[in-house]
Amino acid sequence: MLDWFDQHGRHDLPWQVRDNPYKVWVSEIMLQQTQVKTVLNYFDRFMQRFPTVETLAQASWDEVAPYWAGLGYYARARNLHKAAQQVVAQGGFPTTLDGWMALSGIGRSTAGALMSLGLQQYGVIMDGNVKRVLSRHQAIAGDSMSTPVIAQLWQLATQLTPKQRNADYTQAIMDLGATICTSKKPLCLYCPVGEDCKAYQQNRVLDFPQKKVAKATPEKQAFVIILENSETGQWLWQQRPSEGLWGGLYCLPIIEQPELAAFEARFSLTAASSMPMVKHSFTHFTWFLTPQVFEINTAQLEGLQQYFVASQWLDKQQAVDKGIPKAMLKVLGQS
DNA sequence: AATACGGGGTC
DNA sequence: GACCCAGTATT
């Protein structure tokens, strides 16, 4: 594995540094459930704006949000921001696995990565790459997301991870999973551990890791409320509550059918027009969003802003600068 | 044990 | 369209 890594591993990613746990930390959070290629579009910009844990800790959430907007899983950014403040309050980075895990947004695998890649100490990880490599190498049956299989994989990973060149091994097994032992078209002929891979020996590589059959993603309908101040051209935007979907980002008001009726009645409004429906798919549901355009008069501005909590009048560029989800860009693209 | 939580890469 | 990705927190 280590020889293969020296020759064929990835060595030039911007967070591959030996002297900066903060850089490694930010990258690990961005990389949770997110591919390297995607993170490359965000990492340098974030590090330039928040070069140290102190700068991040001192910033407000509204300063952080634009640098995460579009990357998804916004709880990661909230947790990272909060954890930066924890680190500064503690007077420095954790030095133990449990110390890292005590920080918001850091679980067992990220803590292991930080011990290994961040601090050059002993650490074990369990990401999608490791799950796939190990479950194939040992031909591990059973749902790879189930508690017993996860426990078995952790046991195996801990046993296989060396103390010598620990960080190189950590990087090696991820690189192997990302470039050779890939999900769809694995390149087993180039695998450094193909000879003793049980799945390969059985010609069943694609049978692992085993997963339960996914259930259908539910569909939901809602309306996007477009309220335009005809004098300024601004729309009413809402900062979403920090918990939940798109937490802390700015968004046009989204309401469902009953709330739309109540809203129209409250202000004696009817939608002047509706723009084409926007379909937006998440991991856990698909949203069909119908933008409803309302013509309003200036006497209503105050009342409307009161009605929608945490709302303010912004032109489109202002909203984009504050950080909006991708679905709102779709809506803007149609207007 | 199941669910919430984004968005893009890739076939 | 379906599956996957350097997972974690909450229910």
Coordinates of C-alpha atoms (C1' of nucleotides) in Angstrom, one line a residue:
Chain A
M1 CA 0.0 0.0 0.0
L2 CA 2.7 2.4 1.0
D3 CA 4.9 1.7 -2.1
W4 CA 1.8 2.1 -4.3
F5 CA 1.0 5.4 -2.5
D6 CA 4.5 6.7 -3.1
Q7 CA 4.2 6.1 -6.8
H8 CA 0.5 6.5 -7.6
G9 CA -1.1 8.3 -4.7
R10 CA -2.3 11.9 -4.6
H11 CA 0.3 14.2 -3.2
D12 CA -0.6 17.7 -4.3
L13 CA -4.0 18.4 -2.8
P14 CA -4.1 21.9 -1.2
W15 CA -4.8 20.5 2.2
Q16 CA -2.0 17.9 2.2
V17 CA 0.2 19.8 4.6
R18 CA 2.1 18.5 7.6
D19 CA 2.2 21.7 9.6
N20 CA -1.4 23.0 9.8
P21 CA -4.1 21.1 11.6
Y22 CA -6.6 23.9 10.9
K23 CA -6.2 23.4 7.2
V24 CA -6.6 19.7 7.5
W25 CA -9.6 20.2 9.7
V26 CA -11.4 22.6 7.3
S27 CA -10.7 20.2 4.4
E28 CA -12.0 17.2 6.4
I29 CA -15.3 18.9 7.1
M30 CA -15.7 20.1 3.6
L31 CA -15.0 16.6 2.3
Q32 CA -17.7 14.9 4.4
Q33 CA -20.0 13.3 1.8
T34 CA -18.5 15.6 -0.8
Q35 CA -16.1 14.8 -3.6
V36 CA -12.6 16.2 -3.8
K37 CA -13.3 17.9 -7.1
T38 CA -16.2 19.8 -5.6
V39 CA -14.3 20.9 -2.5
L40 CA -11.5 22.3 -4.7
N41 CA -13.9 25.0 -5.8
Y42 CA -14.4 26.1 -2.2
F43 CA -11.3 25.3 -0.1
D44 CA -8.8 28.0 -1.2
R45 CA -11.4 30.8 -1.1
F46 CA -12.4 29.8 2.4
M47 CA -8.8 29.6 3.6
Q48 CA -8.0 32.9 2.1
R49 CA -10.9 34.6 4.0
F50 CA -10.4 32.6 7.2
P51 CA -6.7 31.7 7.3
T52 CA -6.5 30.7 10.9
V53 CA -8.8 29.3 13.5
E54 CA -8.8 32.6 15.3
T55 CA -10.1 34.5 12.2
L56 CA -12.8 31.9 11.8
A57 CA -13.7 32.1 15.5
Q58 CA -13.9 35.9 15.4
A59 CA -16.2 36.0 12.4
S60 CA -19.9 36.2 12.6
W61 CA -22.1 33.5 11.0
D62 CA -23.2 35.9 8.3
E63 CA -19.6 36.3 7.3
V64 CA -19.0 32.6 7.1
A65 CA -22.2 31.6 5.3
P66 CA -21.3 33.0 1.8
Y67 CA -18.1 30.9 1.8
W68 CA -20.1 27.7 2.3
A69 CA -23.1 28.6 0.1
G70 CA -23.7 26.0 -2.6
L71 CA -21.5 23.4 -0.9
G72 CA -24.4 21.8 0.9
Y73 CA -24.9 20.2 4.4
Y74 CA -24.8 23.6 6.0
A75 CA -24.7 22.2 9.5
R76 CA -21.1 21.4 8.8
A77 CA -20.3 25.1 8.5
R78 CA -22.3 26.0 11.6
N79 CA -20.5 23.3 13.5
L80 CA -17.1 24.2 12.2
H81 CA -17.7 27.9 13.1
K82 CA -18.8 26.9 16.6
A83 CA -16.0 24.5 17.1
A84 CA -13.4 27.1 16.0
Q85 CA -14.7 29.2 18.9
Q86 CA -14.4 26.2 21.2
V87 CA -10.8 25.7 20.1
V88 CA -9.9 29.3 20.7
A89 CA -11.5 29.2 24.1
Q90 CA -9.5 26.1 25.0
G91 CA -6.4 27.8 23.9
G92 CA -5.5 25.4 21.1
F93 CA -6.3 22.3 19.1
P94 CA -7.1 19.0 20.7
T95 CA -4.3 16.5 20.9
T96 CA -6.3 13.3 21.5
L97 CA -9.0 11.4 19.6
D98 CA -11.6 12.2 22.3
G99 CA -10.5 15.8 22.3
W100 CA -11.3 16.1 18.6
M101 CA -14.5 14.2 18.9
A102 CA -15.7 16.6 21.6
L103 CA -15.8 19.4 19.0
S104 CA -19.0 20.0 17.1
G105 CA -19.2 18.3 13.7
I106 CA -16.3 15.9 14.4
G107 CA -17.2 12.2 14.7
R108 CA -14.9 9.2 15.0
S109 CA -13.7 9.1 11.5
T110 CA -12.9 12.8 11.2
A111 CA -11.2 12.7 14.6
G112 CA -9.1 9.8 13.4
A113 CA -8.2 11.7 10.2
L114 CA -7.2 14.7 12.3
M115 CA -5.0 12.6 14.6
S116 CA -3.4 11.0 11.5
L117 CA -3.2 13.7 8.8
G118 CA -3.5 16.7 11.1
L119 CA -1.2 15.8 13.9
Q120 CA 1.0 13.1 12.4
Q121 CA 0.0 10.7 15.2
Y122 CA -1.8 7.4 15.2
G123 CA -5.3 7.7 13.7
V124 CA -7.8 5.4 12.0
I125 CA -10.5 6.5 9.6
M126 CA -13.7 5.0 8.2
D127 CA -15.0 6.8 5.2
G128 CA -16.7 5.6 2.1
N129 CA -13.3 4.6 0.5
V130 CA -12.2 2.5 3.5
K131 CA -15.6 0.9 3.7
R132 CA -15.4 -0.1 0.1
V133 CA -11.8 -1.2 0.1
L134 CA -12.1 -3.3 3.2
S135 CA -15.5 -4.8 2.5
R136 CA -14.2 -6.0 -0.9
H137 CA -10.8 -7.2 0.4
Q138 CA -12.5 -9.3 3.1
A139 CA -15.7 -10.0 1.1
I140 CA -17.7 -8.8 4.1
A141 CA -21.4 -9.7 3.8
G142 CA -24.3 -7.8 5.3
D143 CA -25.5 -4.2 4.9
S144 CA -22.4 -2.0 5.1
M145 CA -24.4 0.7 7.0
S146 CA -25.6 -1.7 9.7
T147 CA -24.1 -1.5 13.2
P148 CA -22.5 -4.9 13.2
V149 CA -20.8 -4.5 9.8
I150 CA -19.6 -1.0 10.8
A151 CA -18.2 -2.4 14.0
Q152 CA -16.4 -5.2 12.0
L153 CA -15.0 -2.7 9.6
W154 CA -13.7 -0.5 12.4
Q155 CA -12.1 -3.5 14.0
L156 CA -10.5 -4.5 10.7
A157 CA -9.3 -1.0 9.9
T158 CA -7.8 -0.6 13.4
Q159 CA -5.9 -3.9 13.0
L160 CA -4.6 -3.0 9.5
T161 CA -3.6 0.6 10.1
P162 CA 0.1 0.8 10.8
K163 CA 1.8 3.0 13.4
Q164 CA 4.7 3.6 11.1
R165 CA 3.9 6.1 8.3
N166 CA 0.3 6.2 9.6
A167 CA -0.6 9.4 7.7
D168 CA 0.7 8.0 4.5
Y169 CA -1.4 4.8 5.0
T170 CA -4.5 6.9 5.8
Q171 CA -4.0 8.8 2.6
A172 CA -3.1 5.7 0.7
I173 CA -6.3 3.8 1.5
M174 CA -8.4 6.8 0.5
D175 CA -6.5 7.2 -2.7
L176 CA -6.8 3.6 -3.5
G177 CA -10.6 3.8 -3.0
A178 CA -10.8 7.0 -5.0
T179 CA -8.7 5.9 -8.0
I180 CA -8.5 2.1 -8.2
C181 CA -11.1 0.5 -5.9
T182 CA -13.9 2.7 -7.3
S183 CA -17.5 2.1 -6.9
K184 CA -18.5 1.5 -10.5
K185 CA -15.5 0.4 -12.6
P186 CA -12.7 -0.7 -10.3
L187 CA -9.3 -1.1 -11.9
C188 CA -8.4 -4.4 -10.1
L189 CA -5.4 -5.1 -12.4
Y190 CA -3.7 -2.1 -11.0
C191 CA -4.5 -2.7 -7.4
P192 CA -1.6 -3.3 -5.1
V193 CA -3.6 -5.6 -2.9
G194 CA -5.6 -7.4 -5.6
E195 CA -3.8 -10.7 -5.1
D196 CA -5.2 -11.2 -1.6
C197 CA -8.6 -9.5 -2.2
K198 CA -11.3 -12.0 -1.5
A199 CA -13.9 -10.3 -3.6
Y200 CA -11.5 -10.3 -6.5
Q201 CA -10.6 -13.9 -6.1
Q202 CA -14.3 -14.8 -6.1
N203 CA -14.9 -12.5 -9.1
R204 CA -17.5 -10.7 -7.0
V205 CA -15.9 -7.2 -6.6
L206 CA -19.1 -5.4 -7.5
D207 CA -21.0 -7.3 -4.9
F208 CA -19.4 -5.3 -2.2
P209 CA -20.1 -3.3 -0.2
Q210 CA -23.5 -4.7 0.2
K211 CA -26.4 -2.2 0.7
K212 CA -30.0 -2.4 1.5
V213 CA -32.4 -1.5 -1.4
A214 CA -33.1 2.2 -1.2
K215 CA -36.6 3.2 -0.8
A216 CA -38.2 5.8 -3.2
T217 CA -37.6 9.4 -2.3
P218 CA -40.8 11.2 -1.4
E219 CA -42.0 14.2 -3.4
K220 CA -43.2 17.5 -1.9
Q221 CA -44.9 20.6 -3.3
A222 CA -44.4 24.2 -2.2
F223 CA -44.6 27.8 -3.4
V224 CA -41.8 30.3 -3.6
I225 CA -43.1 33.7 -2.8
I226 CA -41.8 36.5 -5.0
L227 CA -42.6 39.9 -3.5
E228 CA -41.1 42.8 -5.5
N229 CA -40.8 46.3 -4.3
S230 CA -41.6 48.1 -7.5
E231 CA -39.7 51.2 -6.5
T232 CA -36.4 49.6 -5.7
G233 CA -36.7 46.3 -7.6
Q234 CA -35.8 44.5 -4.4
W235 CA -37.4 41.2 -3.4
L236 CA -38.2 40.1 0.1
W237 CA -35.7 37.5 1.3
Q238 CA -35.7 35.4 4.5
Q239 CA -32.8 34.1 6.5
R240 CA -33.8 30.5 7.3
P241 CA -33.6 29.3 10.9
S242 CA -30.2 27.8 11.8
E243 CA -31.7 24.3 12.4
G244 CA -33.0 22.4 9.4
L245 CA -32.8 22.6 5.7
W246 CA -30.6 25.3 4.3
G247 CA -30.1 26.5 7.8
G248 CA -28.8 30.0 8.1
L249 CA -28.9 30.7 4.4
Y250 CA -31.0 33.4 2.7
C251 CA -33.9 32.2 0.7
L252 CA -37.1 33.5 -0.9
P253 CA -40.0 32.6 1.4
I254 CA -41.2 29.1 0.8
I255 CA -44.6 28.1 2.0
E256 CA -47.1 25.2 1.4
Q257 CA -50.6 25.4 0.1
P258 CA -52.5 26.2 3.4
E259 CA -50.0 28.9 4.3
L260 CA -50.3 30.4 0.9
A261 CA -54.0 30.7 1.3
A262 CA -53.6 32.3 4.7
F263 CA -51.0 34.7 3.3
E264 CA -53.1 35.8 0.4
A265 CA -56.1 36.4 2.7
R266 CA -54.1 38.3 5.2
F267 CA -52.8 40.8 2.6
S268 CA -55.7 40.6 0.1
L269 CA -53.3 39.4 -2.6
T270 CA -53.5 37.0 -5.5
A271 CA -50.6 35.9 -7.4
A272 CA -50.2 38.0 -10.5
S273 CA -48.3 35.2 -12.3
S274 CA -46.5 32.1 -11.7
M275 CA -43.1 31.2 -13.2
P276 CA -42.3 27.7 -14.4
M277 CA -42.0 25.1 -11.7
V278 CA -38.6 24.3 -10.4
K279 CA -37.7 20.7 -9.6
H280 CA -35.0 20.3 -7.0
S281 CA -33.9 16.9 -5.8
F282 CA -32.3 16.3 -2.4
T283 CA -31.1 13.1 -1.0
H284 CA -34.2 12.6 1.1
F285 CA -36.9 14.2 -1.0
T286 CA -37.7 15.9 -4.3
W287 CA -39.2 19.4 -4.2
F288 CA -41.5 20.8 -6.8
L289 CA -41.4 24.6 -6.2
T290 CA -43.8 26.9 -8.0
P291 CA -42.7 30.6 -7.8
Q292 CA -45.7 32.9 -7.3
V293 CA -45.2 36.5 -8.3
F294 CA -47.2 39.1 -6.3
E295 CA -47.8 42.8 -7.2
I296 CA -47.7 44.8 -4.1
N297 CA -48.0 48.5 -3.2
T298 CA -45.6 50.4 -1.0
A299 CA -48.0 50.7 1.9
Q300 CA -47.7 46.9 2.3
L301 CA -43.9 46.8 2.5
E302 CA -43.7 47.1 6.3
G303 CA -46.4 44.6 7.0
L304 CA -45.0 42.0 4.6
Q305 CA -41.6 42.2 6.2
Q306 CA -43.2 41.7 9.6
Y307 CA -45.2 38.7 8.4
F308 CA -42.1 36.8 7.2
V309 CA -39.8 36.3 10.2
A310 CA -36.1 37.3 9.7
S311 CA -36.9 38.9 6.3
Q312 CA -35.4 41.9 4.5
W313 CA -35.6 43.6 1.1
L314 CA -32.6 42.8 -1.0
D315 CA -31.8 43.0 -4.7
K316 CA -30.7 39.8 -6.3
Q317 CA -26.9 40.5 -6.1
Q318 CA -27.2 41.3 -2.4
A319 CA -28.9 38.0 -1.8
V320 CA -26.4 36.0 -3.8
D321 CA -23.6 37.7 -1.9
K322 CA -25.1 36.7 1.5
G323 CA -25.3 33.1 0.4
I324 CA -28.2 31.3 -1.1
P325 CA -28.9 27.7 -1.9
K326 CA -28.6 26.3 -5.4
A327 CA -32.4 26.0 -5.8
M328 CA -32.7 29.7 -5.4
L329 CA -30.3 30.2 -8.2
K330 CA -32.5 28.1 -10.4
V331 CA -35.5 30.4 -9.5
L332 CA -33.4 33.5 -10.2
G333 CA -32.3 32.1 -13.5
Q334 CA -35.9 32.0 -14.6
S335 CA -36.7 35.6 -13.6
Chain B
dA1 C1' -32.1 1.6 14.0
dA2 C1' -33.8 5.2 11.1
dT3 C1' -33.8 9.7 9.5
dA4 C1' -32.3 14.6 8.3
dC5 C1' -29.1 16.9 6.0
dG6 C1' -27.0 19.3 -0.3
dG7 C1' -25.2 19.2 -4.3
dG8 C1' -22.5 17.5 -7.9
dG9 C1' -19.8 13.7 -10.4
dT10 C1' -20.5 9.8 -13.2
dC11 C1' -22.3 6.2 -15.7
Chain C
dG1 C1' -32.7 8.4 -13.1
dA2 C1' -29.7 6.0 -9.8
dC3 C1' -25.9 5.7 -7.0
dC4 C1' -22.1 7.6 -4.6
dC5 C1' -19.1 10.8 -2.2
dA6 C1' -12.7 12.1 3.1
dG7 C1' -20.1 11.5 7.8
dT8 C1' -22.4 13.6 11.8
dA9 C1' -26.2 14.7 14.7
dT10 C1' -30.7 13.8 16.0
dT11 C1' -34.7 11.2 16.8

